[in-house]
PDB file of C-alpha atoms in Angstrom:
ATOM      1  CA  MET A   1     -18.860 -28.362   1.750  1.00  0.00           C
ATOM      2  CA  THR A   2     -18.765 -24.597   0.876  1.00  0.00           C
ATOM      3  CA  PHE A   3     -19.151 -23.921   4.567  1.00  0.00           C
ATOM      4  CA  LEU A   4     -15.869 -25.975   5.277  1.00  0.00           C
ATOM      5  CA  PHE A   5     -14.054 -24.366   2.559  1.00  0.00           C
ATOM      6  CA  PHE A   6     -15.164 -20.923   3.672  1.00  0.00           C
ATOM      7  CA  PHE A   7     -13.868 -21.431   7.129  1.00  0.00           C
ATOM      8  CA  ILE A   8     -10.511 -22.799   5.941  1.00  0.00           C
ATOM      9  CA  PHE A   9      -9.857 -19.973   3.545  1.00  0.00           C
ATOM     10  CA  ALA A  10     -11.130 -17.263   5.921  1.00  0.00           C
ATOM     11  CA  GLY A  11      -8.981 -18.627   8.631  1.00  0.00           C
ATOM     12  CA  PHE A  12      -5.955 -18.430   6.427  1.00  0.00           C
ATOM     13  CA  ALA A  13      -6.901 -14.957   5.242  1.00  0.00           C
ATOM     14  CA  LEU A  14      -7.338 -13.809   8.948  1.00  0.00           C
ATOM     15  CA  ALA A  15      -4.053 -15.439   9.885  1.00  0.00           C
ATOM     16  CA  GLY A  16      -2.249 -13.716   7.035  1.00  0.00           C
ATOM     17  CA  ALA A  17      -3.729 -10.338   7.907  1.00  0.00           C
ATOM     18  CA  ALA A  18      -2.729 -10.756  11.646  1.00  0.00           C
ATOM     19  CA  GLY A  19       0.751 -11.759  10.557  1.00  0.00           C
ATOM     20  CA  VAL A  20       1.146  -8.602   8.564  1.00  0.00           C
ATOM     21  CA  VAL A  21       0.425  -6.571  11.665  1.00  0.00           C
ATOM     22  CA  VAL A  22       2.229  -8.581  14.178  1.00  0.00           C
ATOM     23  CA  LEU A  23       5.515  -9.922  12.471  1.00  0.00           C
ATOM     24  CA  ARG A  24       8.577  -7.954  13.080  1.00  0.00           C
ATOM     25  CA  ASN A  25      10.541  -8.517   9.931  1.00  0.00           C
ATOM     26  CA  PRO A  26       9.020  -6.645   7.043  1.00  0.00           C
ATOM     27  CA  PHE A  27      10.103  -9.538   4.693  1.00  0.00           C
ATOM     28  CA  TYR A  28       7.936 -12.006   6.733  1.00  0.00           C
ATOM     29  CA  CYS A  29       5.066  -9.363   6.603  1.00  0.00           C
ATOM     30  CA  VAL A  30       5.150  -9.373   2.750  1.00  0.00           C
ATOM     31  CA  LEU A  31       5.123 -13.218   2.687  1.00  0.00           C
ATOM     32  CA  SER A  32       2.251 -13.243   5.187  1.00  0.00           C
ATOM     33  CA  LEU A  33       0.388 -10.781   2.914  1.00  0.00           C
ATOM     34  CA  VAL A  34       0.905 -13.233  -0.020  1.00  0.00           C
ATOM     35  CA  VAL A  35      -0.841 -15.975   2.000  1.00  0.00           C
ATOM     36  CA  HIS A  36      -3.595 -13.573   2.741  1.00  0.00           C
ATOM     37  CA  LEU A  37      -4.085 -12.533  -0.840  1.00  0.00           C
ATOM     38  CA  ILE A  38      -4.144 -16.025  -2.111  1.00  0.00           C
ATOM     39  CA  SER A  39      -6.703 -17.227   0.457  1.00  0.00           C
ATOM     40  CA  LEU A  40      -8.754 -14.112  -0.391  1.00  0.00           C
ATOM     41  CA  ALA A  41      -8.677 -15.088  -4.065  1.00  0.00           C
ATOM     42  CA  LEU A  42     -10.012 -18.556  -3.024  1.00  0.00           C
ATOM     43  CA  LEU A  43     -12.867 -16.723  -1.151  1.00  0.00           C
ATOM     44  CA  PHE A  44     -13.566 -14.821  -4.405  1.00  0.00           C
ATOM     45  CA  LEU A  45     -13.784 -18.203  -6.104  1.00  0.00           C
ATOM     46  CA  LEU A  46     -16.313 -19.292  -3.511  1.00  0.00           C
ATOM     47  CA  LEU A  47     -18.322 -16.114  -4.405  1.00  0.00           C
ATOM     48  CA  GLU A  48     -18.231 -17.226  -8.051  1.00  0.00           C
ATOM     49  CA  ALA A  49     -16.112 -14.285  -9.159  1.00  0.00           C
ATOM     50  CA  GLN A  50     -13.634 -16.211 -11.108  1.00  0.00           C
ATOM     51  CA  PHE A  51     -12.104 -13.403 -13.155  1.00  0.00           C
ATOM     52  CA  VAL A  52     -11.427 -11.225 -10.095  1.00  0.00           C
ATOM     53  CA  ALA A  53      -9.951 -14.161  -8.343  1.00  0.00           C
ATOM     54  CA  VAL A  54      -7.567 -14.806 -11.157  1.00  0.00           C
ATOM     55  CA  ALA A  55      -6.752 -11.098 -11.415  1.00  0.00           C
ATOM     56  CA  GLN A  56      -6.144 -11.042  -7.679  1.00  0.00           C
ATOM     57  CA  ILE A  57      -3.573 -13.835  -7.892  1.00  0.00           C
ATOM     58  CA  VAL A  58      -1.891 -12.616 -11.078  1.00  0.00           C
ATOM     59  CA  VAL A  59      -1.765  -8.923 -10.362  1.00  0.00           C
ATOM     60  CA  TYR A  60      -1.625  -8.743  -6.523  1.00  0.00           C
ATOM     61  CA  ALA A  61       0.047 -11.975  -5.417  1.00  0.00           C
ATOM     62  CA  GLY A  62       2.169 -11.911  -8.432  1.00  0.00           C
ATOM     63  CA  ALA A  63       3.277  -8.522  -9.691  1.00  0.00           C
ATOM     64  CA  VAL A  64       2.667  -6.209  -6.683  1.00  0.00           C
ATOM     65  CA  MET A  65       4.173  -8.528  -4.194  1.00  0.00           C
ATOM     66  CA  VAL A  66       7.259  -9.085  -6.280  1.00  0.00           C
ATOM     67  CA  LEU A  67       7.620  -5.265  -6.264  1.00  0.00           C
ATOM     68  CA  TYR A  68       7.380  -5.355  -2.461  1.00  0.00           C
ATOM     69  CA  VAL A  69       9.955  -8.083  -2.054  1.00  0.00           C
ATOM     70  CA  PHE A  70      12.425  -6.212  -4.182  1.00  0.00           C
ATOM     71  CA  VAL A  71      11.973  -3.033  -2.290  1.00  0.00           C
ATOM     72  CA  VAL A  72      12.211  -4.758   1.115  1.00  0.00           C
ATOM     73  CA  ALA A  73      15.294  -6.431  -0.068  1.00  0.00           C
ATOM     74  CA  TYR A  74      16.701  -3.149  -1.425  1.00  0.00           C
ATOM     75  CA  VAL A  75      15.913  -1.002   1.613  1.00  0.00           C
ATOM     76  CA  GLY A  76      16.841  -3.872   3.881  1.00  0.00           C
ATOM     77  CA  GLY A  77      13.578  -3.809   5.900  1.00  0.00           C
ATOM     78  CA  GLY A  78      15.074  -4.831   9.052  1.00  0.00           C
ATOM     79  CA  ASP A  79      16.714  -1.458   9.466  1.00  0.00           C
ATOM     80  CA  LYS A  80      15.827  -1.096  13.127  1.00  0.00           C
ATOM     81  CA  PRO A  81      13.910  -4.267  13.960  1.00  0.00           C
ATOM     82  CA  ASP A  82      13.987  -3.513  17.764  1.00  0.00           C
ATOM     83  CA  GLN A  83      12.477  -0.143  17.324  1.00  0.00           C
ATOM     84  CA  LEU A  84       9.636  -1.214  15.150  1.00  0.00           C
ATOM     85  CA  TRP A  85       7.694  -2.137  18.188  1.00  0.00           C
ATOM     86  CA  SER A  86       8.909   0.583  20.328  1.00  0.00           C
ATOM     87  CA  ALA A  87       5.652   2.468  19.930  1.00  0.00           C
ATOM     88  CA  SER A  88       4.738   3.452  23.469  1.00  0.00           C
ATOM     89  CA  PRO A  89       2.234   1.126  25.225  1.00  0.00           C
ATOM     90  CA  ARG A  90      -0.271   4.047  25.302  1.00  0.00           C
ATOM     91  CA  GLN A  91      -0.064   4.397  21.600  1.00  0.00           C
ATOM     92  CA  LYS A  92      -0.559   0.724  21.113  1.00  0.00           C
ATOM     93  CA  ALA A  93      -3.466   0.593  23.435  1.00  0.00           C
ATOM     94  CA  LEU A  94      -5.093   3.575  21.686  1.00  0.00           C
ATOM     95  CA  ALA A  95      -4.559   2.009  18.356  1.00  0.00           C
ATOM     96  CA  ILE A  96      -6.120  -1.286  19.429  1.00  0.00           C
ATOM     97  CA  GLY A  97      -9.016   0.590  21.081  1.00  0.00           C
ATOM     98  CA  PHE A  98      -9.701   2.465  17.791  1.00  0.00           C
ATOM     99  CA  ALA A  99      -9.408  -0.651  15.663  1.00  0.00           C
ATOM    100  CA  SER A 100     -11.857  -2.487  17.864  1.00  0.00           C
ATOM    101  CA  LEU A 101     -14.098   0.536  17.765  1.00  0.00           C
ATOM    102  CA  ILE A 102     -14.031   0.416  13.941  1.00  0.00           C
ATOM    103  CA  PHE A 103     -14.821  -3.316  14.102  1.00  0.00           C
ATOM    104  CA  VAL A 104     -17.706  -2.786  16.515  1.00  0.00           C
ATOM    105  CA  GLU A 105     -19.185  -0.202  14.199  1.00  0.00           C
ATOM    106  CA  LEU A 106     -18.845  -2.342  11.132  1.00  0.00           C
ATOM    107  CA  ALA A 107     -20.291  -5.230  12.822  1.00  0.00           C
ATOM    108  CA  ILE A 108     -23.290  -3.151  13.896  1.00  0.00           C
ATOM    109  CA  ALA A 109     -23.794  -1.916  10.293  1.00  0.00           C
ATOM    110  CA  ILE A 110     -23.594  -5.529   9.017  1.00  0.00           C
ATOM    111  CA  LEU A 111     -25.375  -7.636  11.589  1.00  0.00           C
ATOM    112  CA  GLY A 112     -27.635  -4.975  13.199  1.00  0.00           C
ATOM    113  CA  THR A 113     -29.237  -2.930  10.464  1.00  0.00           C
ATOM    114  CA  ALA A 114     -29.278  -5.033   7.373  1.00  0.00           C
ATOM    115  CA  LEU A 115     -29.450  -8.689   8.604  1.00  0.00           C
ATOM    116  CA  SER A 116     -32.815  -9.410   7.097  1.00  0.00           C
ATOM    117  CA  SER A 117     -31.842  -8.216   3.606  1.00  0.00           C
ATOM    118  CA  LEU A 118     -28.395  -9.597   3.670  1.00  0.00           C
ATOM    119  CA  GLY A 119     -28.934 -12.919   5.195  1.00  0.00           C
ATOM    120  CA  THR A 120     -29.619 -14.662   2.006  1.00  0.00           C
ATOM    121  CA  GLU A 121     -27.721 -16.998  -0.285  1.00  0.00           C
ATOM    122  CA  GLY A 122     -27.821 -14.319  -2.949  1.00  0.00           C
ATOM    123  CA  ALA A 123     -29.609 -13.923  -6.069  1.00  0.00           C
ATOM    124  CA  LYS A 124     -29.873 -16.533  -8.754  1.00  0.00           C
ATOM    125  CA  LEU A 125     -26.853 -16.166 -10.938  1.00  0.00           C
ATOM    126  CA  SER A 126     -26.855 -15.961 -14.760  1.00  0.00           C
ATOM    127  CA  ALA A 127     -24.672 -18.388 -16.520  1.00  0.00           C
ATOM    128  CA  ASP A 128     -21.989 -15.846 -17.476  1.00  0.00           C
ATOM    129  CA  TYR A 129     -21.705 -14.248 -13.931  1.00  0.00           C
ATOM    130  CA  GLY A 130     -18.129 -13.537 -13.146  1.00  0.00           C
ATOM    131  CA  THR A 131     -16.711 -14.490 -16.597  1.00  0.00           C
ATOM    132  CA  PRO A 132     -14.170 -12.394 -18.536  1.00  0.00           C
ATOM    133  CA  ALA A 133     -16.898 -11.942 -21.177  1.00  0.00           C
ATOM    134  CA  GLN A 134     -19.320 -10.291 -18.729  1.00  0.00           C
ATOM    135  CA  ILE A 135     -16.533  -8.173 -17.111  1.00  0.00           C
ATOM    136  CA  GLY A 136     -15.321  -6.990 -20.434  1.00  0.00           C
ATOM    137  CA  GLU A 137     -18.715  -6.073 -21.627  1.00  0.00           C
ATOM    138  CA  LEU A 138     -19.470  -4.167 -18.397  1.00  0.00           C
ATOM    139  CA  LEU A 139     -16.090  -2.296 -18.638  1.00  0.00           C
ATOM    140  CA  LEU A 140     -16.603  -1.278 -22.234  1.00  0.00           C
ATOM    141  CA  THR A 141     -20.221  -0.258 -21.926  1.00  0.00           C
ATOM    142  CA  ASP A 142     -21.540   0.848 -18.540  1.00  0.00           C
ATOM    143  CA  TYR A 143     -18.238   1.617 -16.953  1.00  0.00           C
ATOM    144  CA  LEU A 144     -16.310   2.958 -19.897  1.00  0.00           C
ATOM    145  CA  LEU A 145     -15.444   6.305 -18.131  1.00  0.00           C
ATOM    146  CA  ALA A 146     -14.025   4.523 -15.100  1.00  0.00           C
ATOM    147  CA  PHE A 147     -12.099   2.261 -17.355  1.00  0.00           C
ATOM    148  CA  GLU A 148     -10.508   5.087 -19.227  1.00  0.00           C
ATOM    149  CA  LEU A 149      -9.770   7.017 -16.028  1.00  0.00           C
ATOM    150  CA  ALA A 150      -8.185   4.091 -14.491  1.00  0.00           C
ATOM    151  CA  SER A 151      -5.903   3.810 -17.431  1.00  0.00           C
ATOM    152  CA  MET A 152      -4.930   7.550 -17.184  1.00  0.00           C
ATOM    153  CA  LEU A 153      -4.321   7.110 -13.390  1.00  0.00           C
ATOM    154  CA  LEU A 154      -1.991   4.103 -14.065  1.00  0.00           C
ATOM    155  CA  LEU A 155      -0.069   6.139 -16.633  1.00  0.00           C
ATOM    156  CA  ILE A 156       0.328   8.968 -14.006  1.00  0.00           C
ATOM    157  CA  ALA A 157       1.383   6.638 -11.360  1.00  0.00           C
ATOM    158  CA  ALA A 158       3.940   5.063 -13.587  1.00  0.00           C
ATOM    159  CA  ILE A 159       5.430   8.399 -14.551  1.00  0.00           C
ATOM    160  CA  GLY A 160       5.383   9.543 -10.919  1.00  0.00           C
ATOM    161  CA  ALA A 161       7.161   6.424  -9.809  1.00  0.00           C
ATOM    162  CA  VAL A 162       9.862   6.714 -12.366  1.00  0.00           C
ATOM    163  CA  ALA A 163      10.300  10.408 -11.452  1.00  0.00           C
ATOM    164  CA  LEU A 164      10.532   9.577  -7.805  1.00  0.00           C
ATOM    165  CA  ALA A 165      12.755   6.517  -7.821  1.00  0.00           C
ATOM    166  CA  GLY A 166      14.431   6.618 -11.228  1.00  0.00           C
ATOM    167  CA  ARG A 167      17.188   9.047 -10.428  1.00  0.00           C
ATOM    168  CA  ARG A 168      20.422   7.871  -9.199  1.00  0.00           C
ATOM    169  CA  GLY A 169      20.697  10.151  -6.252  1.00  0.00           C
ATOM    170  CA  GLY A 170      17.229  10.207  -4.919  1.00  0.00           C
ATOM    171  CA  ILE A 171      14.826  13.026  -4.929  1.00  0.00           C
ATOM    172  CA  ALA A 172      17.202  15.982  -4.966  1.00  0.00           C
ATOM    173  CA  GLU A 173      20.148  14.755  -6.927  1.00  0.00           C
ATOM    174  CA  ASP A 174      19.488  17.207  -9.778  1.00  0.00           C
ATOM    175  CA  GLU A 175      19.285  20.253  -7.546  1.00  0.00           C
ATOM    176  CA  GLY A 176      22.665  21.290  -8.863  1.00  0.00           C
ATOM    177  CA  ASN A 177      21.417  21.212 -12.436  1.00  0.00           C
ATOM    178  CA  LEU A 178      18.735  23.623 -11.774  1.00  0.00           C
ATOM    179  CA  SER A 179      21.089  26.351 -10.565  1.00  0.00           C
ATOM    180  CA  PRO A 180      22.760  28.574 -13.037  1.00  0.00           C
ATOM    181  CA  ARG A 181      26.243  27.754 -11.586  1.00  0.00           C
ATOM    182  CA  HIS A 182      26.100  24.155 -12.621  1.00  0.00           C
ATOM    183  CA  GLY A 183      29.342  22.263 -12.007  1.00  0.00           C
ATOM    184  CA  VAL A 184      30.612  24.587  -9.382  1.00  0.00           C
ATOM    185  CA  VAL A 185      31.508  22.606  -6.300  1.00  0.00           C
ATOM    186  CA  HIS A 186      30.746  25.418  -3.809  1.00  0.00           C
ATOM    187  CA  THR A 187      27.370  26.272  -5.075  1.00  0.00           C
ATOM    188  CA  PRO A 188      26.168  29.318  -3.312  1.00  0.00           C
ATOM    189  CA  SER A 189      22.886  28.183  -2.014  1.00  0.00           C
ATOM    190  CA  PRO A 190      21.240  29.455   1.035  1.00  0.00           C
ATOM    191  CA  ALA A 191      22.292  27.734   4.225  1.00  0.00           C
ATOM    192  CA  ALA A 192      18.894  26.242   5.092  1.00  0.00           C
ATOM    193  CA  THR A 193      17.031  25.355   1.982  1.00  0.00           C
ATOM    194  CA  GLY A 194      14.279  23.737   3.767  1.00  0.00           C
ATOM    195  CA  SER A 195      14.892  20.278   2.567  1.00  0.00           C
ATOM    196  CA  MET A 196      13.460  17.204   4.181  1.00  0.00           C
ATOM    197  CA  ALA A 197      16.894  16.206   5.566  1.00  0.00           C
ATOM    198  CA  GLU A 198      17.149  19.530   7.413  1.00  0.00           C
ATOM    199  CA  GLY A 199      13.605  18.979   8.707  1.00  0.00           C
ATOM    200  CA  VAL A 200      14.412  15.646  10.012  1.00  0.00           C
ATOM    201  CA  SER A 201      17.672  16.591  11.664  1.00  0.00           C
ATOM    202  CA  GLY A 202      16.187  19.801  13.053  1.00  0.00           C
ATOM    203  CA  TYR A 203      18.703  22.005  11.158  1.00  0.00           C
ATOM    204  CA  GLY A 204      17.853  25.618  11.540  1.00  0.00           C
ATOM    205  CA  VAL A 205      15.284  24.757  14.147  1.00  0.00           C
ATOM    206  CA  THR A 206      17.017  23.357  17.128  1.00  0.00           C
ATOM    207  CA  THR A 207      20.539  24.572  15.983  1.00  0.00           C
ATOM    208  CA  PRO A 208      21.126  28.190  15.553  1.00  0.00           C
ATOM    209  CA  LEU A 209      21.341  29.391  11.853  1.00  0.00           C
ATOM    210  CA  PRO A 210      24.960  29.847  10.609  1.00  0.00           C
ATOM    211  CA  ASP A 211      26.320  33.347  10.349  1.00  0.00           C
ATOM    212  CA  PRO A 212      25.580  35.410   7.263  1.00  0.00           C
ATOM    213  CA  GLN A 213      29.194  35.179   6.072  1.00  0.00           C
ATOM    214  CA  PHE A 214      28.753  31.585   5.359  1.00  0.00           C
ATOM    215  CA  GLU A 215      28.963  31.183   1.620  1.00  0.00           C
ATOM    216  CA  GLY A 216      27.072  28.014   1.009  1.00  0.00           C
ATOM    217  CA  ARG A 217      27.138  24.458   1.842  1.00  0.00           C
ATOM    218  CA  GLU A 218      29.270  22.088  -0.113  1.00  0.00           C
ATOM    219  CA  LEU A 219      27.411  19.947  -2.530  1.00  0.00           C
ATOM    220  CA  GLN A 220      28.779  16.638  -3.242  1.00  0.00           C
ATOM    221  CA  GLN A 221      29.530  16.116  -6.841  1.00  0.00           C
ATOM    222  CA  PRO A 222      27.173  13.453  -8.010  1.00  0.00           C
ATOM    223  CA  ALA A 223      29.048  10.385  -8.981  1.00  0.00           C
ATOM    224  CA  ARG A 224      27.868  10.008 -12.639  1.00  0.00           C
ATOM    225  CA  GLU A 225      28.947   7.193 -14.920  1.00  0.00           C
ATOM    226  CA  THR A 226      30.223   8.820 -17.910  1.00  0.00           C
ATOM    227  CA  ALA A 227      29.686   7.344 -21.388  1.00  0.00           C
ATOM    228  CA  GLU A 228      33.378   6.431 -21.714  1.00  0.00           C
ATOM    229  CA  ASP A 229      33.088   3.976 -18.808  1.00  0.00           C
ATOM    230  CA  ASP A 230      30.671   1.863 -20.831  1.00  0.00           C
ATOM    231  CA  ARG A 231      32.980   1.520 -23.627  1.00  0.00           C
TER     232      ARG A 231
ATOM    233  CA  MET B   1     -23.511 -19.656   3.175  1.00  0.00           C
ATOM    234  CA  THR B   2     -24.959 -16.302   3.637  1.00  0.00           C
ATOM    235  CA  VAL B   3     -23.172 -13.102   2.585  1.00  0.00           C
ATOM    236  CA  ASN B   4     -23.051 -12.017   6.151  1.00  0.00           C
ATOM    237  CA  TRP B   5     -20.077 -14.265   6.806  1.00  0.00           C
ATOM    238  CA  TYR B   6     -18.031 -12.729   4.119  1.00  0.00           C
ATOM    239  CA  LEU B   7     -18.912  -9.248   5.422  1.00  0.00           C
ATOM    240  CA  LEU B   8     -17.848 -10.209   8.969  1.00  0.00           C
ATOM    241  CA  VAL B   9     -14.432 -11.405   7.655  1.00  0.00           C
ATOM    242  CA  SER B  10     -14.109  -8.309   5.659  1.00  0.00           C
ATOM    243  CA  ALA B  11     -14.701  -6.171   8.760  1.00  0.00           C
ATOM    244  CA  ILE B  12     -12.226  -8.073  10.746  1.00  0.00           C
ATOM    245  CA  ILE B  13      -9.598  -7.683   8.095  1.00  0.00           C
ATOM    246  CA  PHE B  14     -10.364  -4.004   7.819  1.00  0.00           C
ATOM    247  CA  SER B  15      -9.943  -3.499  11.561  1.00  0.00           C
ATOM    248  CA  LEU B  16      -6.701  -5.458  11.590  1.00  0.00           C
ATOM    249  CA  GLY B  17      -5.303  -3.241   8.770  1.00  0.00           C
ATOM    250  CA  ALA B  18      -6.411  -0.086  10.613  1.00  0.00           C
ATOM    251  CA  ALA B  19      -4.713  -1.229  13.826  1.00  0.00           C
ATOM    252  CA  GLY B  20      -1.543  -2.001  11.815  1.00  0.00           C
ATOM    253  CA  VAL B  21      -1.415   1.457  10.278  1.00  0.00           C
ATOM    254  CA  MET B  22      -1.678   2.913  13.724  1.00  0.00           C
ATOM    255  CA  ILE B  23       0.794   0.675  15.477  1.00  0.00           C
ATOM    256  CA  ARG B  24       3.539   0.060  13.009  1.00  0.00           C
ATOM    257  CA  ARG B  25       6.293   2.641  12.246  1.00  0.00           C
ATOM    258  CA  ASN B  26       7.995   1.158   9.175  1.00  0.00           C
ATOM    259  CA  PRO B  27       6.423   2.849   6.035  1.00  0.00           C
ATOM    260  CA  LEU B  28       6.703  -0.405   4.130  1.00  0.00           C
ATOM    261  CA  VAL B  29       4.544  -2.314   6.680  1.00  0.00           C
ATOM    262  CA  ILE B  30       2.152   0.709   6.719  1.00  0.00           C
ATOM    263  CA  LEU B  31       1.739   0.228   3.026  1.00  0.00           C
ATOM    264  CA  LEU B  32       1.062  -3.484   3.580  1.00  0.00           C
ATOM    265  CA  CYS B  33      -1.673  -2.691   6.126  1.00  0.00           C
ATOM    266  CA  LEU B  34      -3.259  -0.345   3.691  1.00  0.00           C
ATOM    267  CA  GLU B  35      -3.297  -3.091   1.189  1.00  0.00           C
ATOM    268  CA  LEU B  36      -5.133  -5.219   3.800  1.00  0.00           C
ATOM    269  CA  MET B  37      -7.823  -2.462   4.208  1.00  0.00           C
ATOM    270  CA  LEU B  38      -8.190  -2.157   0.478  1.00  0.00           C
ATOM    271  CA  ASN B  39      -8.550  -5.893   0.173  1.00  0.00           C
ATOM    272  CA  ALA B  40     -11.219  -5.973   2.932  1.00  0.00           C
ATOM    273  CA  GLY B  41     -13.177  -3.424   0.813  1.00  0.00           C
ATOM    274  CA  ASN B  42     -12.666  -5.746  -2.179  1.00  0.00           C
ATOM    275  CA  LEU B  43     -14.157  -8.659  -0.258  1.00  0.00           C
ATOM    276  CA  ALA B  44     -17.171  -6.779   0.774  1.00  0.00           C
ATOM    277  CA  LEU B  45     -17.684  -5.484  -2.782  1.00  0.00           C
ATOM    278  CA  ILE B  46     -17.489  -9.054  -4.274  1.00  0.00           C
ATOM    279  CA  GLY B  47     -19.861 -10.269  -1.519  1.00  0.00           C
ATOM    280  CA  PHE B  48     -22.436  -7.667  -2.422  1.00  0.00           C
ATOM    281  CA  SER B  49     -21.946  -8.378  -6.032  1.00  0.00           C
ATOM    282  CA  ARG B  50     -22.673 -12.024  -5.474  1.00  0.00           C
ATOM    283  CA  MET B  51     -25.654 -11.105  -3.428  1.00  0.00           C
ATOM    284  CA  TRP B  52     -27.297  -9.094  -6.171  1.00  0.00           C
ATOM    285  CA  GLY B  53     -26.176 -11.347  -8.939  1.00  0.00           C
ATOM    286  CA  ASP B  54     -24.825  -8.378 -10.783  1.00  0.00           C
ATOM    287  CA  GLY B  55     -21.415  -7.718 -12.170  1.00  0.00           C
ATOM    288  CA  ALA B  56     -21.003  -4.078 -11.092  1.00  0.00           C
ATOM    289  CA  GLY B  57     -19.422  -5.000  -7.720  1.00  0.00           C
ATOM    290  CA  GLU B  58     -16.729  -6.913  -9.585  1.00  0.00           C
ATOM    291  CA  ILE B  59     -15.995  -3.835 -11.722  1.00  0.00           C
ATOM    292  CA  PHE B  60     -15.536  -1.767  -8.519  1.00  0.00           C
ATOM    293  CA  ALA B  61     -13.239  -4.424  -7.121  1.00  0.00           C
ATOM    294  CA  ILE B  62     -11.016  -4.240 -10.198  1.00  0.00           C
ATOM    295  CA  VAL B  63     -11.009  -0.438  -9.990  1.00  0.00           C
ATOM    296  CA  VAL B  64      -9.970  -0.747  -6.361  1.00  0.00           C
ATOM    297  CA  MET B  65      -7.037  -3.132  -7.501  1.00  0.00           C
ATOM    298  CA  VAL B  66      -5.961  -0.395  -9.990  1.00  0.00           C
ATOM    299  CA  ILE B  67      -5.911   2.241  -7.265  1.00  0.00           C
ATOM    300  CA  ALA B  68      -3.912  -0.149  -4.963  1.00  0.00           C
ATOM    301  CA  ALA B  69      -1.411  -0.765  -7.728  1.00  0.00           C
ATOM    302  CA  CYS B  70      -0.907   3.014  -8.153  1.00  0.00           C
ATOM    303  CA  GLU B  71      -0.636   3.528  -4.475  1.00  0.00           C
ATOM    304  CA  VAL B  72       2.032   0.827  -4.183  1.00  0.00           C
ATOM    305  CA  ALA B  73       4.023   2.241  -7.106  1.00  0.00           C
ATOM    306  CA  ILE B  74       4.077   5.771  -5.697  1.00  0.00           C
ATOM    307  CA  GLY B  75       4.517   4.726  -2.110  1.00  0.00           C
ATOM    308  CA  LEU B  76       7.432   2.354  -2.851  1.00  0.00           C
ATOM    309  CA  GLY B  77       8.921   5.090  -5.038  1.00  0.00           C
ATOM    310  CA  ILE B  78       8.867   7.545  -2.082  1.00  0.00           C
ATOM    311  CA  ILE B  79      10.399   4.886   0.225  1.00  0.00           C
ATOM    312  CA  VAL B  80      13.178   4.153  -2.266  1.00  0.00           C
ATOM    313  CA  ALA B  81      13.863   7.856  -2.574  1.00  0.00           C
ATOM    314  CA  LEU B  82      13.924   8.257   1.222  1.00  0.00           C
ATOM    315  CA  TYR B  83      16.411   5.381   1.404  1.00  0.00           C
ATOM    316  CA  ARG B  84      18.641   6.972  -1.178  1.00  0.00           C
ATOM    317  CA  ARG B  85      18.776  10.201   0.684  1.00  0.00           C
ATOM    318  CA  ARG B  86      19.915   8.283   3.830  1.00  0.00           C
ATOM    319  CA  LEU B  87      16.832   9.475   5.551  1.00  0.00           C
ATOM    320  CA  PRO B  88      15.492   7.149   8.291  1.00  0.00           C
ATOM    321  CA  VAL B  89      12.778   4.819   7.108  1.00  0.00           C
ATOM    322  CA  ASP B  90      10.537   5.523  10.033  1.00  0.00           C
ATOM    323  CA  VAL B  91       7.328   7.467   9.903  1.00  0.00           C
ATOM    324  CA  ASP B  92       7.773   8.849  13.388  1.00  0.00           C
ATOM    325  CA  GLU B  93      10.945  10.687  12.392  1.00  0.00           C
ATOM    326  CA  LEU B  94       9.574  11.915   9.091  1.00  0.00           C
ATOM    327  CA  LYS B  95       7.487  14.711  10.399  1.00  0.00           C
ATOM    328  CA  GLU B  96       7.922  17.378   7.755  1.00  0.00           C
ATOM    329  CA  LEU B  97       6.939  17.326   4.204  1.00  0.00           C
ATOM    330  CA  HIS B  98       8.639  20.474   2.801  1.00  0.00           C
ATOM    331  CA  GLY B  99      11.592  20.100   0.444  1.00  0.00           C
TER     332      GLY B  99
END
């Protein structure tokens, strides 16, 4: 019975993973990943890791995937759907070759070298294996440092995400505020400030630099909502 | 049901994720493929944990989930910032990091 369930869930997990790689529309990729994550949680249940399975569904398939769906809807994932697959055939072949090399290496490591020790049903489990009680005890005794570091990491990531995406105009909206001549429309800034946009458009690299008489580029006034608008 | 089967599935998922990272050009999908690779690692960790009958592997898996959540938050933040600056959401055209 376990065998049957394993193959059903593993099949769904692999199909979901393949869907993420193959599907063209990023929105379908996200949905495919949800299928993958849920079947992976069921595999965790087969391995008797109940708490991790529930965390997988609540945290991953729930919270993280909702975040993905919102960002795909916001960015409008299908920006250039035709170009997503326009990686050259050589690059595609190389990528598939490297991936199969990785798989062969992993398969050798799993089946070749450790078959005798791994080919077991596993140790006898204690009654509280995989329960929240056991996980909590381990987190607060043996792995307390990892637990605390993980909480710090989450805090740093949250602050970083807010700093990256929280401003109205994106990364560089507040550039004007940093300069002493705040509020001046013609901010005298160097012609090429080395921003990412210039790097992408090849400004200053493929196009000649503007003459030294150039006073500065025009900064668009950020459209701020003033407090009066709210009243 | 030996642990080998789970490790084999994990290896396949990891390779699929690696192929996806190399093939796809949309940073959103590349993040999804990174999730695939992290989840393959999780499956292997849980499998080993089941084999030893020890809870340590589950703790590792939970820490991996934390890392994945952080990576998603930062990665999606960068993508949203790119989109707001009207930059192309395409890793082949985002070659330079300065600025």
